[in-house]
Amino acid sequence: MSAGASGRRLFGLLAEFRSPEELLQACRQIRDAGYRSWDAHTPFPVHGLEAAMGIRHTVLPWLVLCGGLAGALGGLLLQWWTNALDYPLIVSGKPLWSLPANIPVAFEMTILLSAVTAFFGMFALNRLPRFSHPAFRSARFRRATTDGFFVTIEADDPRFDVEGTEQLLRSLGASAVEWLEDEED
Amino acid sequence: MSSLSGQGAGKAYWRSLEDLAGSVELRALAEREFPEGVAEEPATSRRDFLKLMGASLALAGATACRRWPVERIVPFAHRPEGYVPGEPVQFATAMDLAGAATGLLVTSYDGRPIKIEGNPLHPSSLGGTDPLAQAALLELYDPDRSTAPLRIARGQQIASSFEDVERFSRELFRQLRERRGEGLRVLSEESSSPSLREMRSRLLRALPAARWHEWEPLTRDAAREGAALAFGRPYRSWLLLDRADVIVCLDADPLMTEPGAVRYARDFARARRAEGGRMNRLYAIEPALSITGASADHRLALSRAAVALVAGRIAAELFLRCGLPLPGGAEELRHALERFERHPFRPPLVTDIVRDLLAARGRAVVLAGPGQPPAVHALVHLLNAALGNAGRTVAYAPDPDPERESHAESISALARDAGAGRVEALLLLGGNPVFDAPADVDFAGALGRVPHTIHLSLYVNETSRACAWHVPRAHFLESWGDARGHDGTLSVVQPLIEPLYDGRSPIELLAHALDDGVTSGYDIVRRTIAPALGGGDFEKGWRRVLHDGLLEGSAWAAETPSPVRPTWAPALAALAEADPSAGPGRVELVFARDLSVYDGRFANNGWLQELPDPITRVTWDNPALVSPSTAAELGVGTGDLVRIRAAAREAEVAVFVLPGLPAGTMTVSPGYGRRAAGRVGDGVGFDVYPLRVGRALWRAEAEVVPTGRRWPIASVQDHHLIDVLGMKERGRRAVRLIREGTLADFLDHPGFAKQARGHEGELPQLYRPWSYEGHKWGMTVDLSACIGCGSCTIACQAENNIPIVGKREVARGREMHWIRVDRYFSGTADSPEVRFQPMTCHHCENAPCEQVCPVGATLHDHEGLNVMVYNRCIGTRYCSNNCPYKVRRFNWFDNHRGLGPVEKMVFNPEVSVRSRGVMEKCTFCTQRIEAARAEAKKQGRPLRDGDVEPACAQACPTEAIVFGDLNDPGSRVRRLQDHPRAYGVLEEIGTRPRLKYLARLRNPAGSESGRA
Amino acid sequence: MAEAVLDERALDNTSDDPRRRAPLVLGANDLVTITDKVCRVPEAPRMPRAWYVALCVSAAFTAVLAAMIGYLVFTGVGVWGLNRPVGWAFDITNFVFWVGIGHAGTLISAILFLFRQSWRTAINRSAEAMTIFAVVCAGLFPAIHVGRIWVIYWVFPYPNQMAVWPNFRSPLLWDVFAVGTYLVVSVLFWYMGMVPDLATLRDRATTRARHLVYGVLAMGWRGSARHWHRYEKAYLLLAALATPLVLSVHSVVSFDFAVSMLPGWHTTIFPPYFVAGAIFSGFGMVLTLLVPARELFGLKDVITLRHLDNMCKIVVATGSIVGYAYAVEFFVAWYGQNEYELFTFLNRALGPYGWCYWTMVSCNVVLPQLFWSGKLRRTPWVVFGLSLVVNVGMWFERFVIIVSSLHRDYLPSSWGFYKPTWVEILTLMGSFGLFFTLFLLFLRFLPMVAMAEVKAVMPRPAAEEPEHEVAARALAGRGGSGEPT
Amino acid sequence: MQPFAMQSDKNSPFVFPKWVDRTRPALAVVLFGVLPAYLALLLGFAGSPRTTDVGYAPEQPLPFSHALHAGELGLDCRYCHTTVEQASRAAVPPTDTCMNCHAHIRGQSPKLLLVRESHATGMPIPWVRVHDLPDYVYFDHGSHVRRGVGCVDCHGRVDKMDVVRQVEPLSMAWCLDCHRDPDAHLRPLEAVTRMDWVPPQDRAALGRRLREVHRIAPSEDCSTCHR
């Protein structure tokens, strides 16, 4: 296959490996070779891959914490403002503002906002949804969600050069290497 | 807000209606408000009125894009002087029931009477009312009332007109006059109206050969005859219970069913509060379980026949043993009394009664009820005379109508003559003899033999259908009239509204028939009362009578007749044969007055039909009551249909097992099983009139056979057959819920009621209780005073637009009454003790209902009312589940659907009409609080104690319910809540109720400290 | 020899031999066969006849439900048998029942996940689906039980022209928030777990339509390791959040009663008691659903006997907890010597509703004890039968708590009795119709087993390491504690 | 932009075109911005009485102009609405009131036909209610007017209306505004019916004074308006 076909440009290289173990090995090598913009694709989360690829911990937990705090605070404020401040009403001779009665709602709000943050936060950080990724153009890549273990190295990586990188991948035991092409914008 | 369409429809519509009503009705009203004005009836006819209403109805239907129907404002063309639209006004009038009137004040709102209350000035009321008076309002607006004269031939009803009626009657009477009235008969109900008596004498003067009959199914003739026997001529007697320390009721029910009962109840209750350590003592010996019996200190259940034994026994003890002087030449009487002494049956209580009677000479009273034979009444009169009670605790006045024959004789004579073809024309002024005449009088058949029959009646009832002419009768709230109270006090019956349907009052009908010049009721009444008003400015006196609702000092002059030689002794002696125990299979059938439908005339009144019987708590029915033992003997239980055979006639009735009835008796109340009562009353309950014969109207020997079939009975308590476990618990709780002690207990430890409670003093509070500055509304109910009559329930229903739900819904536990009177039994099944407890919203300061409402539809306001905001309610019913008193009511359906324009006129515009799906409950009549507040502001003064009186408290005959401001140290309610007898129901669960009860006191013989 | 061992292992994974970890997937399965087994169902052109029959029946009942609700809305709550004092009966019973059912799903997907119970992977997807559908059914009843359904939205705190707010002291309002949150979180959790499998379906798609639909649903998931990293973190967080949530939801539901004044309701034992009951009933329902499903769709070697066995153990455990709660209630009533409390419980067991009480006890406490026998635990039809019993018993539990407490409370004068009308009965049946309809549709169109998760724990034929280590490490990985870099 | 083409050949799969991804920001904005905002608006305005009720000006059975009578002729409100001070209702006047003047003025005007008829026959004139509170709301004109709440505060400049129009929402929130802060709405009693009354500079101070003078303590209790 050759680059520069009309409207197409090289996006990167796709390499397939036989097993998670081989993939792990390969990833360690690629990481040590100093590649930056590359990725591995597996049908299920393979343990140790983060380490092998050198992925840093995500900030998601912190976002969720903020979400939770916002929920708790919001829940309490809502109840205090509506029942004790905006329209204070005498209910069962209870004080206008008594914490015990307000715990459940505050708690549920905490959970709700944390959960929503976790969900949307995850997709946002993953830049998902992304419907047209060049990898999808590869028939082989469709096995990535079934039983295929892949590595993609993108062309815009400073260390990327077609021959060298392809060499490297093959040397790491890739059962197949193919070019990924992308539309020109 | 979308609820509006639902909630609005009812009220939105008739808010415009009320203006309409005003526009036309008020002209009439205004004249009555200022009677010196012209006296003619207003020109505008009802038809335009209805036309207009129709119009506005149509418009109301046409809803534009707005959220609720377009409303019309229909102002007066000519607004009466000083009349302010939308401001309620009160007028005095009176309601005559079977010859005794109760003075009333009727609240009118834009020309619509919307609430009936007792007239505080009237001696028969003193402000209180019985349920019947309260419910008369609904009768006024009953759409089933007849709307036009009818010509009836062979069952065909042909619409007619008053012109026809008058043409016919004028012609008829012309012919009659030629024959001096030969063949004319008039049958009227018992009435106290002087005008009617006046018209009667005019008729008899004009047509001397005519004859006047009188029939009252629940007649009190026995008492009248008894007096005649005792004193040689008939006397009316009435009680002065406030002066009686000892009351002995022989099958009598002075607190509920005697004329003047409302007044009696008040006098009685005043002496039940143990003020100054004094309390009266009530003995009741009775076959049925009456209201009086329920409040008695000692009650003895005996068959109606056996009551005479007790009477005789008491007399024997007093006259033969205790040396009470027998009237001269009473040897026969002595012999009669000796026979009572010899009778094997030894009734209990007699020694106590005798001792008390002797100790309280002149301060005691012995009473016999309408069900007792004349001889017993005579004996009772004799006793009262001998004990010096006559004139002190019981007053006598000559009967205003001395020469009339007894009702039973009268109607059978009429039937006889008619049957023999001696009657040409019969004019029936009200009544329903075809339904309620004695079974041995074939009245329907007799009617058939009379060529000309005219029936004046509110409804086209059984009798109307058997007559040739039916003439709609004007309701007493629609027509002029007059009446006398139980003590003879004269009142003018003043109309509150134009006749909704054309109608005539009896006096007007007679006037037209006789066509003497004066034909308007208004003039007739003025003519009758003129002499009574005496000299001076007639108009002034007349205005005063209208304003006060009575003529000052017009009561009968009481005298103390002296007994004549007791020729009736043999009759009495005959009673000594009675055998208190009936044979197997046979029972003594006891006829008792039904507290809802009276003799059947109120059968079409939904309020009364749904008002639970105080004792059985049964609605929409008149089951035959038997004691558990008798039920077992007959092999029947509650809800079983039995066939009763008496006097060769049969009736099928459902059985209801009730403790406290004498073995071998079965109590039935006539008036149900109507066939032509109206949509409400038809086919409700069982007709037992067929079991009643003229010579023995009140008791019969009957044979009872189970049919094996069942009948659903809708009782508001014990909705279902209750198991042993539940019954045990109910008994245990009753004594804690309704605390009770003897007078002696109270005098020894006044706080006995509080000590009965688990916790002593204030419960600890988790939160600092809310402090209520300003007003702090509260209520007390004195269980010592409450006799369980149920007036509060109906008064509340009328005041607060409470719907009627019908038998089926009641059976499902969905009745809507805001205030109910719980009834508990304690003690044994043979001689149970009955306890009543009016139960309504307690307005708890820590209201359990409030905190659970998700939308805050029920809350406290700053005066401590537990307010229910219907328009916010979404109907989760959580509040009701969480209410320990179960006083909240839920609108399971749209209970006002399908109400006609006239039916809707009964609504109180000051109270929202609740839509489907919302909770409702007692508001302490917050609308009355607001009204009083506005009035006080207008007068620039603070609210005073007594300014605010909820409907229940106002109607209560015994002043058991007291309402007021707990922050006002001088208020009655404050004093009562601090009273040693005060306690709160379920206080121990921390609700802090604003409604407190005063423990019930009883004064049984033996607690001698009771008599100071 | 070795052959024999392998066979025996292939046939049965229920032995508790401590020396080796029992495999969680049986038979000669690899990543592809597993994927095929699971995807076959949504990809199949037709479903087994049984499925169509089931769908027709449940759809019919759903229609009945709609009709009943319509009748209710147009006529009034009076069409139910409710009265005073019994203001709640079938309506709230069904609500609590369905909410309870939901709990098993969250428990399996969240709590078992935190406890590293990797066998959950075979069943969590369907259990979560069940949760969502159950909560949908549950939410229905509080909504329709009110008198004025058309203003039900007043329970939400939104600014309005009346300037009034809901009352946050009301347990019913807590319900609104608890159940609402529960539904949202369950849906998010369920969907997130499904994304990788949806991607699988997308990549196996043979028609444009399927590719489009699953493509959109899968959001372009491509199994990137960097994505997996955040994905697992999010999954862990959601699990950690769902766990207290699921406990709170039924506690809050129990507050509806515990916070009230009613003897028989007003008690502190309710939250734990209700939660245990909820899990109990939930597992009952999971079994009711999965025993037939695994037969129907040939998933016996994914949803193995061991799975059933484990679930039955949970059933017997929670069932016994519930039984203990019943006992404690009576003890407290006797020990507290509160006359009202005392009577309520006597009345519960011996009063008019006694038969309901004893049905409940035998279904929830007595019969589940059979599960002490491992043989019965591994006999699918027995398991199925008992799971039905549990469902019945738990419905009756709620009915007993609600009705027997309400019908005789403080004042004997207002004691009453409750009988359901045909409307209520049909509504209940209708809610089952709705539930099963939704579940059947789920089976038809979505992967009923979490493939990606199963793959992570399945024994791999790759010879070099024994499968249990892979499983163990995979689990460690799922725990999310990757080495620092 | 390449169309959704998908070859039957399994090896080159269908791929979403790039532009699909380019729509993502827009999607996000719609989902998290526009939609909620739209719903909020719907809730806030569409349902509010400000939208549904304000401006309601039904046609009346006869063309009575407040602008003419109250405006140009300067009749005091209470000349016709006599009961407004003592009663809960500001009663619509009886036909007689009209005839007081119109017996002499414009006696024959066809516009007044209905009035003359009504006067003759006694049949009321069916006016259409403009300011229509829900039936569960109990409002007392007297207690407001007597305490210095001006007609204009609720009914607007009636003296400028030929056809009477609802100018205030008359919603509960609107009532509460005043009950919570009466000062801004109080005026001297003599100015209550003055349509053109201009408050002094420091209205708040005046309000405060009046509130003390009339001992005005508006209640927010439900029972104040609902029964």
mmCIF file with all atom_site columns, N, CA and C in Angstrom, chain B residues 3 723 733 736 812 814-815 822 852-854 873-878 882 886 916, chain C residues 73 78 80 82-84 87-88 145 147-148 167 170 256 261 339 408-410 413:
data_model
loop_
_atom_site.group_PDB
_atom_site.id
_atom_site.type_symbol
_atom_site.label_atom_id
_atom_site.label_alt_id
_atom_site.label_comp_id
_atom_site.label_asym_id
_atom_site.label_entity_id
_atom_site.label_seq_id
_atom_site.pdbx_PDB_ins_code
_atom_site.Cartn_x
_atom_site.Cartn_y
_atom_site.Cartn_z
_atom_site.occupancy
_atom_site.B_iso_or_equiv
_atom_site.pdbx_formal_charge
_atom_site.auth_seq_id
_atom_site.auth_comp_id
_atom_site.auth_asym_id
_atom_site.auth_atom_id
_atom_site.pdbx_PDB_model_num
ATOM 1   N N  . SER B 1 3   ? -55.908 21.177  38.634 1.00 0.00 ? 3   SER B N  1
ATOM 2   C CA . SER B 1 3   ? -56.947 20.656  39.524 1.00 0.00 ? 3   SER B CA 1
ATOM 3   C C  . SER B 1 3   ? -58.179 21.566  39.442 1.00 0.00 ? 3   SER B C  1
ATOM 4   N N  . ASP B 1 723 ? -62.961 -10.245 65.138 1.00 0.00 ? 723 ASP B N  1
ATOM 5   C CA . ASP B 1 723 ? -62.614 -11.515 65.790 1.00 0.00 ? 723 ASP B CA 1
ATOM 6   C C  . ASP B 1 723 ? -62.418 -11.319 67.293 1.00 0.00 ? 723 ASP B C  1
ATOM 7   N N  . ARG B 1 733 ? -58.966 -1.135  75.335 1.00 0.00 ? 733 ARG B N  1
ATOM 8   C CA . ARG B 1 733 ? -58.611 0.249   74.997 1.00 0.00 ? 733 ARG B CA 1
ATOM 9   C C  . ARG B 1 733 ? -59.718 1.231   75.350 1.00 0.00 ? 733 ARG B C  1
ATOM 10  N N  . ARG B 1 736 ? -59.332 3.183   78.344 1.00 0.00 ? 736 ARG B N  1
ATOM 11  C CA . ARG B 1 736 ? -58.215 4.140   78.366 1.00 0.00 ? 736 ARG B CA 1
ATOM 12  C C  . ARG B 1 736 ? -58.539 5.358   77.505 1.00 0.00 ? 736 ARG B C  1
ATOM 13  N N  . ARG B 1 812 ? -67.580 0.372   52.701 1.00 0.00 ? 812 ARG B N  1
ATOM 14  C CA . ARG B 1 812 ? -66.156 0.196   52.403 1.00 0.00 ? 812 ARG B CA 1
ATOM 15  C C  . ARG B 1 812 ? -65.281 1.102   53.261 1.00 0.00 ? 812 ARG B C  1
ATOM 16  N N  . ARG B 1 814 ? -65.574 4.472   53.755 1.00 0.00 ? 814 ARG B N  1
ATOM 17  C CA . ARG B 1 814 ? -65.195 5.714   53.084 1.00 0.00 ? 814 ARG B CA 1
ATOM 18  C C  . ARG B 1 814 ? -66.123 6.866   53.422 1.00 0.00 ? 814 ARG B C  1
ATOM 19  N N  . GLU B 1 815 ? -66.823 6.791   54.564 1.00 0.00 ? 815 GLU B N  1
ATOM 20  C CA . GLU B 1 815 ? -67.696 7.911   54.925 1.00 0.00 ? 815 GLU B CA 1
ATOM 21  C C  . GLU B 1 815 ? -66.827 9.144   55.141 1.00 0.00 ? 815 GLU B C  1
ATOM 22  N N  . ASP B 1 822 ? -67.613 8.328   68.272 1.00 0.00 ? 822 ASP B N  1
ATOM 23  C CA . ASP B 1 822 ? -67.275 6.923   68.503 1.00 0.00 ? 822 ASP B CA 1
ATOM 24  C C  . ASP B 1 822 ? -68.115 6.377   69.641 1.00 0.00 ? 822 ASP B C  1
ATOM 25  N N  . VAL B 1 852 ? -45.164 14.018  57.073 1.00 0.00 ? 852 VAL B N  1
ATOM 26  C CA . VAL B 1 852 ? -45.054 12.998  56.040 1.00 0.00 ? 852 VAL B CA 1
ATOM 27  C C  . VAL B 1 852 ? -45.591 13.453  54.685 1.00 0.00 ? 852 VAL B C  1
ATOM 28  N N  . CYS B 1 853 ? -46.189 14.633  54.637 1.00 0.00 ? 853 CYS B N  1
ATOM 29  C CA . CYS B 1 853 ? -46.745 15.081  53.354 1.00 0.00 ? 853 CYS B CA 1
ATOM 30  C C  . CYS B 1 853 ? -45.627 15.583  52.447 1.00 0.00 ? 853 CYS B C  1
ATOM 31  N N  . PRO B 1 854 ? -45.452 14.974  51.287 1.00 0.00 ? 854 PRO B N  1
ATOM 32  C CA . PRO B 1 854 ? -44.323 15.354  50.437 1.00 0.00 ? 854 PRO B CA 1
ATOM 33  C C  . PRO B 1 854 ? -44.439 16.767  49.875 1.00 0.00 ? 854 PRO B C  1
ATOM 34  N N  . CYS B 1 873 ? -52.912 19.573  47.837 1.00 0.00 ? 873 CYS B N  1
ATOM 35  C CA . CYS B 1 873 ? -52.859 18.133  48.103 1.00 0.00 ? 873 CYS B CA 1
ATOM 36  C C  . CYS B 1 873 ? -52.777 17.339  46.807 1.00 0.00 ? 873 CYS B C  1
ATOM 37  N N  . ILE B 1 874 ? -51.873 16.352  46.777 1.00 0.00 ? 874 ILE B N  1
ATOM 38  C CA . ILE B 1 874 ? -51.827 15.474  45.607 1.00 0.00 ? 874 ILE B CA 1
ATOM 39  C C  . ILE B 1 874 ? -52.425 14.104  45.924 1.00 0.00 ? 874 ILE B C  1
ATOM 40  N N  . GLY B 1 875 ? -52.745 13.879  47.201 1.00 0.00 ? 875 GLY B N  1
ATOM 41  C CA . GLY B 1 875 ? -53.500 12.678  47.536 1.00 0.00 ? 875 GLY B CA 1
ATOM 42  C C  . GLY B 1 875 ? -52.693 11.420  47.755 1.00 0.00 ? 875 GLY B C  1
ATOM 43  N N  . THR B 1 876 ? -51.583 11.531  48.499 1.00 0.00 ? 876 THR B N  1
ATOM 44  C CA . THR B 1 876 ? -50.822 10.297  48.775 1.00 0.00 ? 876 THR B CA 1
ATOM 45  C C  . THR B 1 876 ? -51.474 9.474   49.880 1.00 0.00 ? 876 THR B C  1
ATOM 46  N N  . ARG B 1 877 ? -52.331 10.110  50.684 1.00 0.00 ? 877 ARG B N  1
ATOM 47  C CA . ARG B 1 877 ? -53.018 9.457   51.818 1.00 0.00 ? 877 ARG B CA 1
ATOM 48  C C  . ARG B 1 877 ? -52.056 9.086   52.943 1.00 0.00 ? 877 ARG B C  1
ATOM 49  N N  . TYR B 1 878 ? -50.795 9.498   52.824 1.00 0.00 ? 878 TYR B N  1
ATOM 50  C CA . TYR B 1 878 ? -49.814 9.197   53.864 1.00 0.00 ? 878 TYR B CA 1
ATOM 51  C C  . TYR B 1 878 ? -50.257 9.835   55.180 1.00 0.00 ? 878 TYR B C  1
ATOM 52  N N  . ASN B 1 882 ? -50.895 8.037   58.807 1.00 0.00 ? 882 ASN B N  1
ATOM 53  C CA . ASN B 1 882 ? -50.059 8.373   59.960 1.00 0.00 ? 882 ASN B CA 1
ATOM 54  C C  . ASN B 1 882 ? -50.847 9.089   61.048 1.00 0.00 ? 882 ASN B C  1
ATOM 55  N N  . LYS B 1 886 ? -57.210 8.862   63.099 1.00 0.00 ? 886 LYS B N  1
ATOM 56  C CA . LYS B 1 886 ? -57.926 8.495   61.868 1.00 0.00 ? 886 LYS B CA 1
ATOM 57  C C  . LYS B 1 886 ? -59.113 9.425   61.614 1.00 0.00 ? 886 LYS B C  1
ATOM 58  N N  . ARG B 1 916 ? -61.991 15.581  43.596 1.00 0.00 ? 916 ARG B N  1
ATOM 59  C CA . ARG B 1 916 ? -61.574 14.188  43.696 1.00 0.00 ? 916 ARG B CA 1
ATOM 60  C C  . ARG B 1 916 ? -60.064 14.114  43.989 1.00 0.00 ? 916 ARG B C  1
ATOM 61  N N  . VAL C 2 73  ? -57.046 6.560   36.328 1.00 0.00 ? 73  VAL C N  1
ATOM 62  C CA . VAL C 2 73  ? -56.880 8.005   36.181 1.00 0.00 ? 73  VAL C CA 1
ATOM 63  C C  . VAL C 2 73  ? -58.218 8.676   35.899 1.00 0.00 ? 73  VAL C C  1
ATOM 64  N N  . GLY C 2 78  ? -60.602 5.489   44.075 1.00 0.00 ? 78  GLY C N  1
ATOM 65  C CA . GLY C 2 78  ? -61.650 4.679   44.682 1.00 0.00 ? 78  GLY C CA 1
ATOM 66  C C  . GLY C 2 78  ? -61.861 3.343   43.997 1.00 0.00 ? 78  GLY C C  1
ATOM 67  N N  . TRP C 2 80  ? -59.792 1.235   43.581 1.00 0.00 ? 80  TRP C N  1
ATOM 68  C CA . TRP C 2 80  ? -59.056 0.250   44.368 1.00 0.00 ? 80  TRP C CA 1
ATOM 69  C C  . TRP C 2 80  ? -59.842 -0.033  45.653 1.00 0.00 ? 80  TRP C C  1
ATOM 70  N N  . LEU C 2 82  ? -59.024 0.361   48.609 1.00 0.00 ? 82  LEU C N  1
ATOM 71  C CA . LEU C 2 82  ? -58.509 1.089   49.767 1.00 0.00 ? 82  LEU C CA 1
ATOM 72  C C  . LEU C 2 82  ? -59.647 1.747   50.539 1.00 0.00 ? 82  LEU C C  1
ATOM 73  N N  . ASN C 2 83  ? -59.362 2.102   51.761 1.00 0.00 ? 83  ASN C N  1
ATOM 74  C CA . ASN C 2 83  ? -60.367 2.769   52.596 1.00 0.00 ? 83  ASN C CA 1
ATOM 75  C C  . ASN C 2 83  ? -59.648 3.499   53.726 1.00 0.00 ? 83  ASN C C  1
ATOM 76  N N  . ARG C 2 84  ? -60.418 4.007   54.663 1.00 0.00 ? 84  ARG C N  1
ATOM 77  C CA . ARG C 2 84  ? -59.813 4.434   55.913 1.00 0.00 ? 84  ARG C CA 1
ATOM 78  C C  . ARG C 2 84  ? -60.120 3.325   56.906 1.00 0.00 ? 84  ARG C C  1
ATOM 79  N N  . GLY C 2 87  ? -55.044 3.098   53.883 1.00 0.00 ? 87  GLY C N  1
ATOM 80  C CA . GLY C 2 87  ? -54.848 4.041   52.788 1.00 0.00 ? 87  GLY C CA 1
ATOM 81  C C  . GLY C 2 87  ? -53.844 3.565   51.757 1.00 0.00 ? 87  GLY C C  1
ATOM 82  N N  . TRP C 2 88  ? -53.078 2.579   52.118 1.00 0.00 ? 88  TRP C N  1
ATOM 83  C CA . TRP C 2 88  ? -52.119 1.969   51.186 1.00 0.00 ? 88  TRP C CA 1
ATOM 84  C C  . TRP C 2 88  ? -52.299 0.466   51.251 1.00 0.00 ? 88  TRP C C  1
ATOM 85  N N  . HIS C 2 145 ? -50.444 6.006   42.546 1.00 0.00 ? 145 HIS C N  1
ATOM 86  C CA . HIS C 2 145 ? -51.265 5.767   43.740 1.00 0.00 ? 145 HIS C CA 1
ATOM 87  C C  . HIS C 2 145 ? -51.839 7.067   44.282 1.00 0.00 ? 145 HIS C C  1
ATOM 88  N N  . GLY C 2 147 ? -53.908 10.658  44.563 1.00 0.00 ? 147 GLY C N  1
ATOM 89  C CA . GLY C 2 147 ? -55.275 10.985  44.180 1.00 0.00 ? 147 GLY C CA 1
ATOM 90  C C  . GLY C 2 147 ? -55.332 11.850  42.928 1.00 0.00 ? 147 GLY C C  1
ATOM 91  N N  . ARG C 2 148 ? -54.340 12.725  42.784 1.00 0.00 ? 148 ARG C N  1
ATOM 92  C CA . ARG C 2 148 ? -54.369 13.636  41.638 1.00 0.00 ? 148 ARG C CA 1
ATOM 93  C C  . ARG C 2 148 ? -53.080 13.462  40.845 1.00 0.00 ? 148 ARG C C  1
ATOM 94  N N  . ASN C 2 167 ? -41.969 19.406  50.793 1.00 0.00 ? 167 ASN C N  1
ATOM 95  C CA . ASN C 2 167 ? -41.597 19.311  52.196 1.00 0.00 ? 167 ASN C CA 1
ATOM 96  C C  . ASN C 2 167 ? -40.512 18.255  52.360 1.00 0.00 ? 167 ASN C C  1
ATOM 97  N N  . SER C 2 170 ? -40.490 14.867  54.454 1.00 0.00 ? 170 SER C N  1
ATOM 98  C CA . SER C 2 170 ? -41.341 13.712  54.176 1.00 0.00 ? 170 SER C CA 1
ATOM 99  C C  . SER C 2 170 ? -40.563 12.557  53.570 1.00 0.00 ? 170 SER C C  1
ATOM 100 N N  . ASP C 2 256 ? -40.291 5.160   54.876 1.00 0.00 ? 256 ASP C N  1
ATOM 101 C CA . ASP C 2 256 ? -41.717 5.437   54.680 1.00 0.00 ? 256 ASP C CA 1
ATOM 102 C C  . ASP C 2 256 ? -42.510 4.898   55.850 1.00 0.00 ? 256 ASP C C  1
ATOM 103 N N  . MET C 2 261 ? -45.864 6.930   62.634 1.00 0.00 ? 261 MET C N  1
ATOM 104 C CA . MET C 2 261 ? -46.264 6.750   64.031 1.00 0.00 ? 261 MET C CA 1
ATOM 105 C C  . MET C 2 261 ? -46.900 5.385   64.271 1.00 0.00 ? 261 MET C C  1
ATOM 106 N N  . GLU C 2 339 ? -48.522 -1.381  74.549 1.00 0.00 ? 339 GLU C N  1
ATOM 107 C CA . GLU C 2 339 ? -49.742 -2.164  74.300 1.00 0.00 ? 339 GLU C CA 1
ATOM 108 C C  . GLU C 2 339 ? -50.117 -2.154  72.814 1.00 0.00 ? 339 GLU C C  1
ATOM 109 N N  . ARG C 2 408 ? -55.598 -2.128  61.808 1.00 0.00 ? 408 ARG C N  1
ATOM 110 C CA . ARG C 2 408 ? -55.991 -1.952  63.210 1.00 0.00 ? 408 ARG C CA 1
ATOM 111 C C  . ARG C 2 408 ? -54.924 -1.148  63.928 1.00 0.00 ? 408 ARG C C  1
ATOM 112 N N  . ASP C 2 409 ? -55.119 0.177   63.948 1.00 0.00 ? 409 ASP C N  1
ATOM 113 C CA . ASP C 2 409 ? -54.093 0.967   64.644 1.00 0.00 ? 409 ASP C CA 1
ATOM 114 C C  . ASP C 2 409 ? -54.606 1.392   66.018 1.00 0.00 ? 409 ASP C C  1
ATOM 115 N N  . TYR C 2 410 ? -54.552 2.683   66.301 1.00 0.00 ? 410 TYR C N  1
ATOM 116 C CA . TYR C 2 410 ? -54.774 3.095   67.697 1.00 0.00 ? 410 TYR C CA 1
ATOM 117 C C  . TYR C 2 410 ? -56.226 2.995   68.148 1.00 0.00 ? 410 TYR C C  1
ATOM 118 N N  . SER C 2 413 ? -62.287 2.276   67.160 1.00 0.00 ? 413 SER C N  1
ATOM 119 C CA . SER C 2 413 ? -63.462 2.760   66.431 1.00 0.00 ? 413 SER C CA 1
ATOM 120 C C  . SER C 2 413 ? -63.169 2.837   64.941 1.00 0.00 ? 413 SER C C  1
#
